mmCIF file of C-alpha atoms in Angstrom:
data_model
loop_
_atom_site.group_PDB
_atom_site.id
_atom_site.type_symbol
_atom_site.label_atom_id
_atom_site.label_comp_id
_atom_site.label_asym_id
_atom_site.label_seq_id
_atom_site.Cartn_x
_atom_site.Cartn_y
_atom_site.Cartn_z
ATOM 1 C CA MET A 1 30.423 79.099 79.193
ATOM 2 C CA GLN A 2 29.061 77.771 82.504
ATOM 3 C CA ILE A 3 27.615 74.289 83.073
ATOM 4 C CA PRO A 4 23.821 74.439 83.743
ATOM 5 C CA LYS A 5 22.913 73.731 87.401
ATOM 6 C CA ASN A 6 20.510 70.852 86.680
ATOM 7 C CA LEU A 7 23.201 69.081 84.598
ATOM 8 C CA LEU A 8 25.728 69.701 87.368
ATOM 9 C CA ILE A 9 23.391 68.153 89.985
ATOM 10 C CA ILE A 10 22.919 65.022 87.854
ATOM 11 C CA PHE A 11 26.700 64.830 87.378
ATOM 12 C CA VAL A 12 27.346 65.138 91.132
ATOM 13 C CA GLN A 13 24.778 62.465 92.004
ATOM 14 C CA THR A 14 26.170 60.072 89.353
ATOM 15 C CA TYR A 15 29.784 60.629 90.346
ATOM 16 C CA MET A 16 29.121 60.258 94.066
ATOM 17 C CA SER A 17 27.373 56.935 93.436
ATOM 18 C CA ILE A 18 30.499 55.662 91.577
ATOM 19 C CA ASP A 19 33.285 57.126 93.746
ATOM 20 C CA SER A 20 32.470 58.180 97.293
ATOM 21 C CA ASP A 21 35.892 59.791 97.958
ATOM 22 C CA PRO A 22 35.283 63.532 98.500
ATOM 23 C CA ALA A 23 38.844 64.508 97.487
ATOM 24 C CA ASN A 24 38.390 63.034 93.999
ATOM 25 C CA PHE A 25 35.028 64.723 93.692
ATOM 26 C CA LEU A 26 36.447 68.119 94.696
ATOM 27 C CA VAL A 27 39.154 67.995 91.994
ATOM 28 C CA LEU A 28 36.672 66.971 89.351
ATOM 29 C CA PHE A 29 34.166 69.591 90.508
ATOM 30 C CA CYS A 30 36.793 72.350 90.230
ATOM 31 C CA LEU A 31 37.681 71.231 86.725
ATOM 32 C CA CYS A 32 34.029 71.330 85.720
ATOM 33 C CA GLN A 33 33.683 74.899 87.039
ATOM 34 C CA MET A 34 36.384 76.209 84.688
ATOM 35 C CA ASN A 35 34.826 78.315 82.026
ATOM 36 C CA LEU A 36 35.798 78.380 78.357
ATOM 37 C CA ALA A 37 37.778 81.621 78.713
ATOM 38 C CA THR A 38 39.992 80.110 81.434
ATOM 39 C CA ILE A 39 40.630 76.981 79.374
ATOM 40 C CA LEU A 40 41.542 79.028 76.289
ATOM 41 C CA ASP A 41 43.785 81.312 78.350
ATOM 42 C CA ASP A 42 45.667 78.318 79.804
ATOM 43 C CA ALA A 43 45.999 76.741 76.353
ATOM 44 C CA GLU A 44 47.350 79.991 74.910
ATOM 45 C CA SER A 45 49.931 80.325 77.696
ATOM 46 C CA TYR A 46 51.050 76.732 77.140
ATOM 47 C CA ILE A 47 51.393 77.230 73.359
ATOM 48 C CA VAL A 48 53.421 80.434 73.853
ATOM 49 C CA GLU A 49 55.743 78.557 76.235
ATOM 50 C CA LEU A 50 56.188 75.751 73.695
ATOM 51 C CA GLN A 51 56.965 78.272 70.935
ATOM 52 C CA LYS A 52 59.669 79.844 73.122
ATOM 53 C CA ASN A 53 61.202 76.398 73.676
ATOM 54 C CA VAL A 54 61.158 75.701 69.927
ATOM 55 C CA LYS A 55 62.870 79.032 69.209
ATOM 56 C CA ALA A 56 65.542 78.434 71.861
ATOM 57 C CA LEU A 57 66.271 74.912 70.573
ATOM 58 C CA SER A 58 66.370 76.124 66.951
ATOM 59 C CA ASP A 59 68.874 78.843 67.874
ATOM 60 C CA GLN A 60 70.994 76.297 69.741
ATOM 61 C CA LEU A 61 70.955 73.966 66.721
ATOM 62 C CA LEU A 62 71.999 76.786 64.371
ATOM 63 C CA GLU A 63 74.891 77.713 66.674
ATOM 64 C CA THR A 64 76.060 74.100 66.802
ATOM 65 C CA GLU A 65 75.893 73.772 63.005
ATOM 66 C CA ALA A 66 77.833 77.029 62.604
ATOM 67 C CA LEU A 67 80.572 75.744 64.916
ATOM 68 C CA CYS A 68 80.812 72.509 62.924
ATOM 69 C CA GLU A 69 81.108 74.406 59.621
ATOM 70 C CA ASP A 70 83.878 76.637 60.988
ATOM 71 C CA ARG A 71 86.130 73.667 61.732
ATOM 72 C CA PRO A 72 88.620 72.690 59.027
ATOM 73 C CA LYS A 73 87.671 69.706 56.929
ATOM 74 C CA ALA A 74 91.197 68.238 57.048
ATOM 75 C CA LEU A 75 91.312 64.645 58.166
ATOM 76 C CA VAL A 76 93.778 65.189 60.991
ATOM 77 C CA ASP A 77 93.104 61.780 62.538
ATOM 78 C CA GLU A 78 93.995 60.034 59.279
ATOM 79 C CA ILE A 79 97.257 61.956 58.919
ATOM 80 C CA ASP A 80 98.117 61.238 62.545
ATOM 81 C CA ALA A 81 97.249 57.562 62.056
ATOM 82 C CA ALA A 82 99.699 57.160 59.160
ATOM 83 C CA GLN A 83 102.432 58.986 61.109
ATOM 84 C CA ASP A 84 101.652 56.881 64.189
ATOM 85 C CA MET A 85 102.037 53.720 62.095
ATOM 86 C CA GLU A 86 105.446 54.824 60.819
ATOM 87 C CA ALA A 87 106.585 55.965 64.277
ATOM 88 C CA ASN A 88 105.824 52.513 65.699
ATOM 89 C CA GLY A 89 107.809 50.767 62.964
ATOM 90 C CA ILE A 90 104.771 49.232 61.258
ATOM 91 C CA LYS A 91 105.226 49.051 57.523
ATOM 92 C CA PRO A 92 102.617 48.408 54.823
ATOM 93 C CA ASP A 93 102.686 44.746 53.816
ATOM 94 C CA VAL A 94 100.837 42.191 51.686
ATOM 95 C CA GLN A 95 101.092 38.456 52.356
ATOM 96 C CA VAL A 96 99.338 35.845 50.255
ATOM 97 C CA THR A 97 99.342 32.138 51.111
ATOM 98 C CA SER A 98 97.769 29.416 49.013
ATOM 99 C CA ILE A 99 95.170 27.264 50.807
ATOM 100 C CA ASP A 100 94.253 25.221 47.748
ATOM 101 C CA GLU A 101 94.139 25.919 44.014
ATOM 102 C CA HIS A 102 90.961 27.992 44.319
ATOM 103 C CA LYS A 103 91.502 29.720 47.698
ATOM 104 C CA LEU A 104 94.118 32.051 49.103
ATOM 105 C CA TRP A 105 94.678 33.432 52.604
ATOM 106 C CA ILE A 106 95.584 37.135 52.528
ATOM 107 C CA LYS A 107 96.989 39.494 55.161
ATOM 108 C CA ILE A 108 97.223 43.171 54.319
ATOM 109 C CA VAL A 109 98.702 45.879 56.562
ATOM 110 C CA ILE A 110 97.933 49.426 55.419
ATOM 111 C CA PRO A 111 97.643 52.867 57.047
ATOM 112 C CA LYS A 112 94.239 53.393 58.637
ATOM 113 C CA ARG A 113 92.162 55.822 56.590
ATOM 114 C CA ARG A 114 88.485 56.461 56.236
ATOM 115 C CA SER A 115 86.595 54.050 53.929
ATOM 116 C CA ARG A 116 89.770 52.329 52.795
ATOM 117 C CA PHE A 117 88.434 48.857 53.588
ATOM 118 C CA THR A 118 85.230 49.574 51.653
ATOM 119 C CA LYS A 119 87.199 50.743 48.622
ATOM 120 C CA LEU A 120 89.349 47.596 48.811
ATOM 121 C CA LEU A 121 86.254 45.362 48.854
ATOM 122 C CA GLU A 122 84.699 47.236 45.928
ATOM 123 C CA THR A 123 87.882 47.013 43.857
ATOM 124 C CA LEU A 124 88.350 43.298 44.579
ATOM 125 C CA SER A 125 84.722 42.664 43.623
ATOM 126 C CA ILE A 126 85.210 44.498 40.323
ATOM 127 C CA CYS A 127 88.342 42.404 39.664
ATOM 128 C CA GLY A 128 86.352 39.204 40.224
ATOM 129 C CA PHE A 129 87.514 38.261 43.714
ATOM 130 C CA GLU A 130 85.424 37.455 46.750
ATOM 131 C CA LEU A 131 86.544 37.750 50.366
ATOM 132 C CA THR A 132 85.076 35.289 52.844
ATOM 133 C CA ASP A 133 85.292 35.791 56.618
ATOM 134 C CA PRO A 134 87.220 39.076 56.490
ATOM 135 C CA SER A 135 88.683 40.421 59.719
ATOM 136 C CA VAL A 136 89.794 44.030 60.197
ATOM 137 C CA THR A 137 91.913 45.140 63.139
ATOM 138 C CA ALA A 138 93.146 48.701 63.722
ATOM 139 C CA PHE A 139 96.119 49.431 65.970
ATOM 140 C CA LYS A 140 98.509 52.393 66.254
ATOM 141 C CA GLY A 141 97.516 53.924 62.923
ATOM 142 C CA ALA A 142 97.640 50.632 61.029
ATOM 143 C CA MET A 143 94.863 48.449 59.734
ATOM 144 C CA LEU A 144 95.319 44.673 59.412
ATOM 145 C CA ILE A 145 92.950 42.967 56.996
ATOM 146 C CA SER A 146 92.982 39.183 56.925
ATOM 147 C CA SER A 147 90.629 37.019 54.929
ATOM 148 C CA CYS A 148 90.150 33.997 52.749
ATOM 149 C CA MET A 149 89.954 35.010 49.088
ATOM 150 C CA GLU A 150 88.637 33.139 46.094
ATOM 151 C CA GLY A 151 87.861 33.941 42.500
ATOM 152 C CA ALA A 152 84.198 34.698 41.904
ATOM 153 C CA SER A 153 84.021 32.261 38.994
ATOM 154 C CA GLY A 154 86.065 29.564 40.777
ATOM 155 C CA GLU A 155 89.197 30.016 38.635
ATOM 156 C CA MET A 156 92.623 28.915 39.772
ATOM 157 C CA LEU A 157 94.490 31.569 41.765
ATOM 158 C CA LYS A 158 98.257 31.999 41.960
ATOM 159 C CA ALA A 159 99.667 33.555 45.134
ATOM 160 C CA SER A 160 102.434 35.567 43.444
ATOM 161 C CA ARG A 161 100.158 37.150 40.812
ATOM 162 C CA THR A 162 97.501 37.897 43.402
ATOM 163 C CA LYS A 163 100.066 39.533 45.703
ATOM 164 C CA ASP A 164 101.223 41.834 42.904
ATOM 165 C CA LEU A 165 97.614 42.705 42.059
ATOM 166 C CA LEU A 166 96.794 43.459 45.714
ATOM 167 C CA GLN A 167 99.826 45.754 46.009
ATOM 168 C CA GLU A 168 98.679 47.675 42.927
ATOM 169 C CA ILE A 169 95.136 47.954 44.274
ATOM 170 C CA ILE A 170 96.392 49.239 47.636
ATOM 171 C CA LYS A 171 98.457 51.939 45.931
ATOM 172 C CA GLY A 172 95.315 53.128 44.144
ATOM 173 C CA ILE A 173 93.032 53.386 47.161
#
């Protein structure tokens, strides 16, 4: 589909009155001379190129997923972390110190494993305890958890009973 000559003359006169730079006019004039077949051919070539890119990226993604599935699901890092903790002489420990009759300061040293801190928080919440300002530090396969702990309903807490309870909870997680 060609642009009619009278329309093209009006376009040229209008454009030249706005922008007198001949280089800009030449580029625009060439674009206007493209016919519909050329535009469709260029669009088709571009779409085919994009489809090839999509196929290549899809194949690459499938290969990456296949490699990830082939790997064993064993948690090697967690096993190494516990062994690292023992090799460095760090032993699991629970310390509970009374701050006042409603608050305790706890320090827990346990082997570093995935989601262990989350499970501890969930279990303490179920038992009616609340940790405030918890701090978690991981070093050489060990995880140190220190926090202020209080009963959710404000009941009186005893350090010795709480220590025993924490040791039982840690064995279960």
